[in-house]
mmCIF file of C-alpha atoms in Angstrom:
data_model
loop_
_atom_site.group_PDB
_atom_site.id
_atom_site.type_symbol
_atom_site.label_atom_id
_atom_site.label_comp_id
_atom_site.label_asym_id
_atom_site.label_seq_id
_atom_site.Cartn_x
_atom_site.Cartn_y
_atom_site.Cartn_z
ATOM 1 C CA UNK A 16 20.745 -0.414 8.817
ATOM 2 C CA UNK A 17 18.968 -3.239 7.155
ATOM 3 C CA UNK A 18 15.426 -3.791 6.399
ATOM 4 C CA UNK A 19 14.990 -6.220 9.129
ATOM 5 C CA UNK A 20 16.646 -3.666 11.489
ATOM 6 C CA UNK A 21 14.190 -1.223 10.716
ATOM 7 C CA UNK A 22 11.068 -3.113 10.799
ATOM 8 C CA UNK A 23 12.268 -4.438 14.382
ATOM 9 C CA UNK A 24 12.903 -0.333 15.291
ATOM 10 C CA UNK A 25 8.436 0.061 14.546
ATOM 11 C CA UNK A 26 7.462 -3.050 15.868
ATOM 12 C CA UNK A 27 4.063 -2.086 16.321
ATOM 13 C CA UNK A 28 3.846 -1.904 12.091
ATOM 14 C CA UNK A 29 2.234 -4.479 10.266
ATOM 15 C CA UNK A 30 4.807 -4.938 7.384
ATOM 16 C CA UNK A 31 2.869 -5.941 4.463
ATOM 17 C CA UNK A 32 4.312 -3.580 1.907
ATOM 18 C CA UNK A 33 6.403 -0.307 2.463
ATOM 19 C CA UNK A 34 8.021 2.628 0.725
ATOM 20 C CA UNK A 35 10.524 5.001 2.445
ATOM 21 C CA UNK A 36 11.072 8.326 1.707
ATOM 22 C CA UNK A 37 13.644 10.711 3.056
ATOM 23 C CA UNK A 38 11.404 13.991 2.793
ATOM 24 C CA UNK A 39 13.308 15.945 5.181
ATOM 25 C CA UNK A 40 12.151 19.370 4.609
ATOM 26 C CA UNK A 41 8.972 18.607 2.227
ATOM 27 C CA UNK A 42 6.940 16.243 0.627
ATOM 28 C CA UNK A 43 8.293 14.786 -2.316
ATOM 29 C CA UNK A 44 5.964 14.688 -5.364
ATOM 30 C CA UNK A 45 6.696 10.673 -5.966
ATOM 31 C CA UNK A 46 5.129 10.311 -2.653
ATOM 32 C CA UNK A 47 1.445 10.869 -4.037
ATOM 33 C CA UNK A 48 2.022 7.950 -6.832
ATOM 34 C CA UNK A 49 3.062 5.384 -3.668
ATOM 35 C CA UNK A 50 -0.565 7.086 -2.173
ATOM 36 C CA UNK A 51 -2.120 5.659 -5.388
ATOM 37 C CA UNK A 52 -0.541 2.702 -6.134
ATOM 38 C CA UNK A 53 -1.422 1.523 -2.227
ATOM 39 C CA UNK A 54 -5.101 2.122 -2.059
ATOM 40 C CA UNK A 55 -4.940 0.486 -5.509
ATOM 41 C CA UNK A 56 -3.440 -2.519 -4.818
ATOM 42 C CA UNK A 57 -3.281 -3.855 -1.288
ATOM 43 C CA UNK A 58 -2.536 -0.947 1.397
ATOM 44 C CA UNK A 59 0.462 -0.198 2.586
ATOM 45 C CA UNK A 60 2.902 2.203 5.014
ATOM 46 C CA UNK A 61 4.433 5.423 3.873
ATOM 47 C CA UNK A 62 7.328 6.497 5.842
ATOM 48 C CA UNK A 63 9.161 9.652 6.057
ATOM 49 C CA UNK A 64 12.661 10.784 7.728
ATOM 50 C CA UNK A 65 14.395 7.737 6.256
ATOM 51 C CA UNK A 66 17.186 7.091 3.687
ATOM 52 C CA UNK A 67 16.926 3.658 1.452
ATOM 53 C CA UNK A 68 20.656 3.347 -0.635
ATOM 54 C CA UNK A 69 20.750 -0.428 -1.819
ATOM 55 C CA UNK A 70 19.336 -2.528 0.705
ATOM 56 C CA UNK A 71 20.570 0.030 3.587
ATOM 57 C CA UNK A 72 17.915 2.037 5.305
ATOM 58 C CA UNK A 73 19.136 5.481 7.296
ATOM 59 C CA UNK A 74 16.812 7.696 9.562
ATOM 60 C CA UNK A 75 17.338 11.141 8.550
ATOM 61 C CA UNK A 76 14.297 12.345 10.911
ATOM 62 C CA UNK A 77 11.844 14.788 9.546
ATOM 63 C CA UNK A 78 12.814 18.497 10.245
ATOM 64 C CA UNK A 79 9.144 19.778 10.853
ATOM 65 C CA UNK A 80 7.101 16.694 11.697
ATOM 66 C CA UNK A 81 3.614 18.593 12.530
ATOM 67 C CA UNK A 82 3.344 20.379 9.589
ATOM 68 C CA UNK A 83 4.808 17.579 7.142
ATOM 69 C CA UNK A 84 2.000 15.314 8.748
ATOM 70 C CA UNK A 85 -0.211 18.297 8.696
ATOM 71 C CA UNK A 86 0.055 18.979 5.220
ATOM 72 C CA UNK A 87 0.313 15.424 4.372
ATOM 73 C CA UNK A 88 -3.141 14.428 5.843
ATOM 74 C CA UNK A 89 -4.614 17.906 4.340
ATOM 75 C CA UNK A 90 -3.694 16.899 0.953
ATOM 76 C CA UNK A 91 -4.853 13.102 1.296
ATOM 77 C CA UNK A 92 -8.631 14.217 2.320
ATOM 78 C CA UNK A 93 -8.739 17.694 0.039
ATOM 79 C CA UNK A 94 -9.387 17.998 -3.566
ATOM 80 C CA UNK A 95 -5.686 16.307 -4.828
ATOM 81 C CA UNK A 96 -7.049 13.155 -5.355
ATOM 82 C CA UNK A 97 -10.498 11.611 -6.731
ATOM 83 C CA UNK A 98 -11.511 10.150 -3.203
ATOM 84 C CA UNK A 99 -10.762 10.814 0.529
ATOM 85 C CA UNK A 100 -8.157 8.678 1.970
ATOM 86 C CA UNK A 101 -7.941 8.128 5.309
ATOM 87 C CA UNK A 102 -4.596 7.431 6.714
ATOM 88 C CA UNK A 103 -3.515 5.877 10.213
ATOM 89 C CA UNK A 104 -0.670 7.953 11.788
ATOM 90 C CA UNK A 105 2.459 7.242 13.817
ATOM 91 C CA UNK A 106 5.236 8.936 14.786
ATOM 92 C CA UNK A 107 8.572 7.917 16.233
ATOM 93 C CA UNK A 108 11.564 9.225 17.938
ATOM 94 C CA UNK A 109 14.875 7.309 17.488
ATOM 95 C CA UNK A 110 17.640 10.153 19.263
ATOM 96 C CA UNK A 111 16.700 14.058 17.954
ATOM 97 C CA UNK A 112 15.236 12.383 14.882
ATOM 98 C CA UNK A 113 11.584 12.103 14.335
ATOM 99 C CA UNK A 114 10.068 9.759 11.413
ATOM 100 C CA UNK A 115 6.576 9.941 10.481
ATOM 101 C CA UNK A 116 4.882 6.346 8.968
ATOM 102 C CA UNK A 117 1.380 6.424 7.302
ATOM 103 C CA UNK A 118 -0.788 3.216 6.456
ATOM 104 C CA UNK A 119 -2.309 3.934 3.423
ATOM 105 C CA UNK A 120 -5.611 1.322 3.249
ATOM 106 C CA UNK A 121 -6.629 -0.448 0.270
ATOM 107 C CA UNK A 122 -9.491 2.201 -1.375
ATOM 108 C CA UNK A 123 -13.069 0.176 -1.694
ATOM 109 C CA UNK A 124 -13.535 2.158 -5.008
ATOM 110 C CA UNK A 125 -10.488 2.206 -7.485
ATOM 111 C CA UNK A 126 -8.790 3.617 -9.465
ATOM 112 C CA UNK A 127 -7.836 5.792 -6.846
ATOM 113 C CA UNK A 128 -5.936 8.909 -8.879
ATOM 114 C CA UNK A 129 -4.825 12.310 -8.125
ATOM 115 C CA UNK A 130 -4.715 15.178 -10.285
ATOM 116 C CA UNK A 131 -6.217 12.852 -13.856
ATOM 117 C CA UNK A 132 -7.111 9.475 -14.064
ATOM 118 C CA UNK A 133 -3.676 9.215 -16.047
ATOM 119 C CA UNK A 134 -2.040 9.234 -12.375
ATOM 120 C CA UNK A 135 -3.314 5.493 -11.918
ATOM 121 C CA UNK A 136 -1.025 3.350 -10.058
ATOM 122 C CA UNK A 137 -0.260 0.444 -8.504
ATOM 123 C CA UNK A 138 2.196 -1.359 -6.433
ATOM 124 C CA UNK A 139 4.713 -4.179 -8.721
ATOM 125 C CA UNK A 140 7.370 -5.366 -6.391
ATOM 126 C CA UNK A 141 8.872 -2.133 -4.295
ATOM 127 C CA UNK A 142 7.940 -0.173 -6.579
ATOM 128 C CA UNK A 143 5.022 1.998 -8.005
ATOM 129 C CA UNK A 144 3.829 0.897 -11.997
ATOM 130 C CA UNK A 145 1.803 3.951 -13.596
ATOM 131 C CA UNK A 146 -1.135 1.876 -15.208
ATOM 132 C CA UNK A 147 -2.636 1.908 -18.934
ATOM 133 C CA UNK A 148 -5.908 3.456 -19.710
ATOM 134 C CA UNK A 149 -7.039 -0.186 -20.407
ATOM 135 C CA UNK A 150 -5.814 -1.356 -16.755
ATOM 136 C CA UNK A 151 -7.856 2.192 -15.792
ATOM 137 C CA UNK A 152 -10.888 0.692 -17.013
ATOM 138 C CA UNK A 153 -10.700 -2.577 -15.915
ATOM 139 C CA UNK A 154 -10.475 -0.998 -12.056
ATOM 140 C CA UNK A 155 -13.525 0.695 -12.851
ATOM 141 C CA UNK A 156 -15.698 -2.492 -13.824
ATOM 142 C CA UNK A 157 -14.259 -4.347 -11.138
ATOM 143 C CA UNK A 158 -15.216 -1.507 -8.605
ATOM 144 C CA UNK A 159 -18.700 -1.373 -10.122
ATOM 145 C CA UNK A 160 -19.075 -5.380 -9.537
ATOM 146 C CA UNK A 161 -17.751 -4.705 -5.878
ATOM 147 C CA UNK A 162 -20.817 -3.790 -4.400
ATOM 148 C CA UNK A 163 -22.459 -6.943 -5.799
ATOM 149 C CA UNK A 164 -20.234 -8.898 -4.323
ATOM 150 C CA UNK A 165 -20.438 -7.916 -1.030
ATOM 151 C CA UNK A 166 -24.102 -9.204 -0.975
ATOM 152 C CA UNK A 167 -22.663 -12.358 -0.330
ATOM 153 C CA UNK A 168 -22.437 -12.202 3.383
ATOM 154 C CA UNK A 169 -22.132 -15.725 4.395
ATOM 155 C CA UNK A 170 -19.647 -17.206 2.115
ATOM 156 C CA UNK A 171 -16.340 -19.066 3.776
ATOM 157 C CA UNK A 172 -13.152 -20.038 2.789
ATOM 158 C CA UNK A 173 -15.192 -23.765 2.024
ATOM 159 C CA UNK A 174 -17.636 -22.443 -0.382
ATOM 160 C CA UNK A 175 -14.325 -21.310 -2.843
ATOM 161 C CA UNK A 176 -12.593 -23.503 -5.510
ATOM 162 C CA UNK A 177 -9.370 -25.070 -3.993
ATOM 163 C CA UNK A 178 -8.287 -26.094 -7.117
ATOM 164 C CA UNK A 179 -8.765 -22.244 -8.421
ATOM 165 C CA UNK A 180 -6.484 -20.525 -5.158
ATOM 166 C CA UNK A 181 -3.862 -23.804 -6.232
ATOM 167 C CA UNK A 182 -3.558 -22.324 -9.407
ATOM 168 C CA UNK A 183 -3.349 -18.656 -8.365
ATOM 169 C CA UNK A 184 -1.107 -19.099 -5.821
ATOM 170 C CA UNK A 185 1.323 -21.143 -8.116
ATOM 171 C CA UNK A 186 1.207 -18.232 -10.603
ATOM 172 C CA UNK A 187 1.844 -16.275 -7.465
ATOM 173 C CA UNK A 188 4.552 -18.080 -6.753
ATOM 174 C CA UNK A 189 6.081 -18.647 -10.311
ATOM 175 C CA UNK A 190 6.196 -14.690 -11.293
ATOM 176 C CA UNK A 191 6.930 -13.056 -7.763
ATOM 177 C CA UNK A 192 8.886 -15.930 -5.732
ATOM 178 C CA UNK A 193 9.723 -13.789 -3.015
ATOM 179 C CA UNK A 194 6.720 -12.552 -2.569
ATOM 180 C CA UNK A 195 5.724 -12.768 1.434
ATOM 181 C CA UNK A 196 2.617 -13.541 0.699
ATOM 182 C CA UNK A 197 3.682 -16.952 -0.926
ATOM 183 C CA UNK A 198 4.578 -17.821 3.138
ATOM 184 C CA UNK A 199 0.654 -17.863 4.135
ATOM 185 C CA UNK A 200 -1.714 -20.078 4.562
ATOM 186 C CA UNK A 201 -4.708 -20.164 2.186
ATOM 187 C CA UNK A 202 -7.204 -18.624 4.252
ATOM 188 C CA UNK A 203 -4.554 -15.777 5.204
ATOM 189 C CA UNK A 204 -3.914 -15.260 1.983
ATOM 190 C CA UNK A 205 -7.045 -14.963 0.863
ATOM 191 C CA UNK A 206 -7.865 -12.232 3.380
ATOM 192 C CA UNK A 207 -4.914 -10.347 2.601
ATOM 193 C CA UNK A 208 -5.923 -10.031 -1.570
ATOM 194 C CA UNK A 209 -9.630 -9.481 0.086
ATOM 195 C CA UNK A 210 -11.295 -12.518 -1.358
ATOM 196 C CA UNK A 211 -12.278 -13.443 2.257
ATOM 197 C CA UNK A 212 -13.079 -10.744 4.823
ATOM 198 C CA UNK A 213 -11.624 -10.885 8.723
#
């Protein structure tokens, strides 16, 4: 089936940015660096029990869906990686076949790593980008600046430079064209990269 196929199969899934991996019978150990490269850049869903080949997608189903999700979820809040993450869990049936999707959120603090800050990522396209020790530190200054930032409550989507988000957005545009974001309207935008909150 097709991408579009798919996402009409979980409706109820907000499709910002996804990764599919079969993981039929375990957990595969790329699955961690799509963990980290979604709370580092801008959230995203994890799904297991399907095939990707091309542009073709394939439910394979997950052969033991409590304990995949189980261990899964275990992993995500134990000592694997440098922070808790908290997950949001669904599971669907399509026949016999069971497939297990898991929103990863954006993390408040980054980097989020597991195992050594060397396990960095982020998200580049559909794919994960391990990141340099100097993109490592830049997370951390920009985390430590976070908290200052949300002391400013009452700011709107008014109170930013328009001619600043033109720019962005035409960089946005220029290096990632098909990027879906490119489709929203400023203030969406915005909220989505987390310059403006809900």
């Amino acid at each position: 089936m097709k991408k579009e196929e798919l996402v009409k199969k979980l409706q109820d899934i907000e499709w910002d940015d996804f990764e599919v991996k079969e993981a039929a019978l375990e957990i595969p150990k790329n699955a961690w660096e799509t963990v980290s490269a979604f709370s580092n850049t801008a959230g995203g869903w994890l799904i297991f029990g399907v095939s990707k080949k091309g542009k073709d997608y394939e439910i394979k189903g997950v052969k033991a869906p409590e304990k995949t999700e189980q261990d899964f979820t275990t992993v995500l809040r134990g000592q694997k990686f440098n922070q808790k993450i908290i997950p949001v869990c669904k599971k669907y049936t399509f026949g016999s076949k069971i497939i297990l999707s898991f929103y990863i959120p954006l993390a408040q603090k980054k980097p989020v790593y597991f195992d050594n800050p060397k396990n960095s990522f982020i998200r580049s396209g559909s794919g994960d980008q391990r990141l340099t020790e100097s993109e490592v530190d830049s997370l951390y200054r920009d985390s430590s600046f976070g908290t200052k930032d949300k002391e400013l409550t009452n700011l709107t989507i008014s109170d930013l430079n328009k001619e600043s988000i033109n720019r962005y957005r035409t960089y946005l545009k220029n290096i990632k064209p098909e990027h879906q974001y490119n489709t929203l309207s400023d203030e969406e935008f915005l909220t989505k990269i987390q310059a403006l909150e809900n």
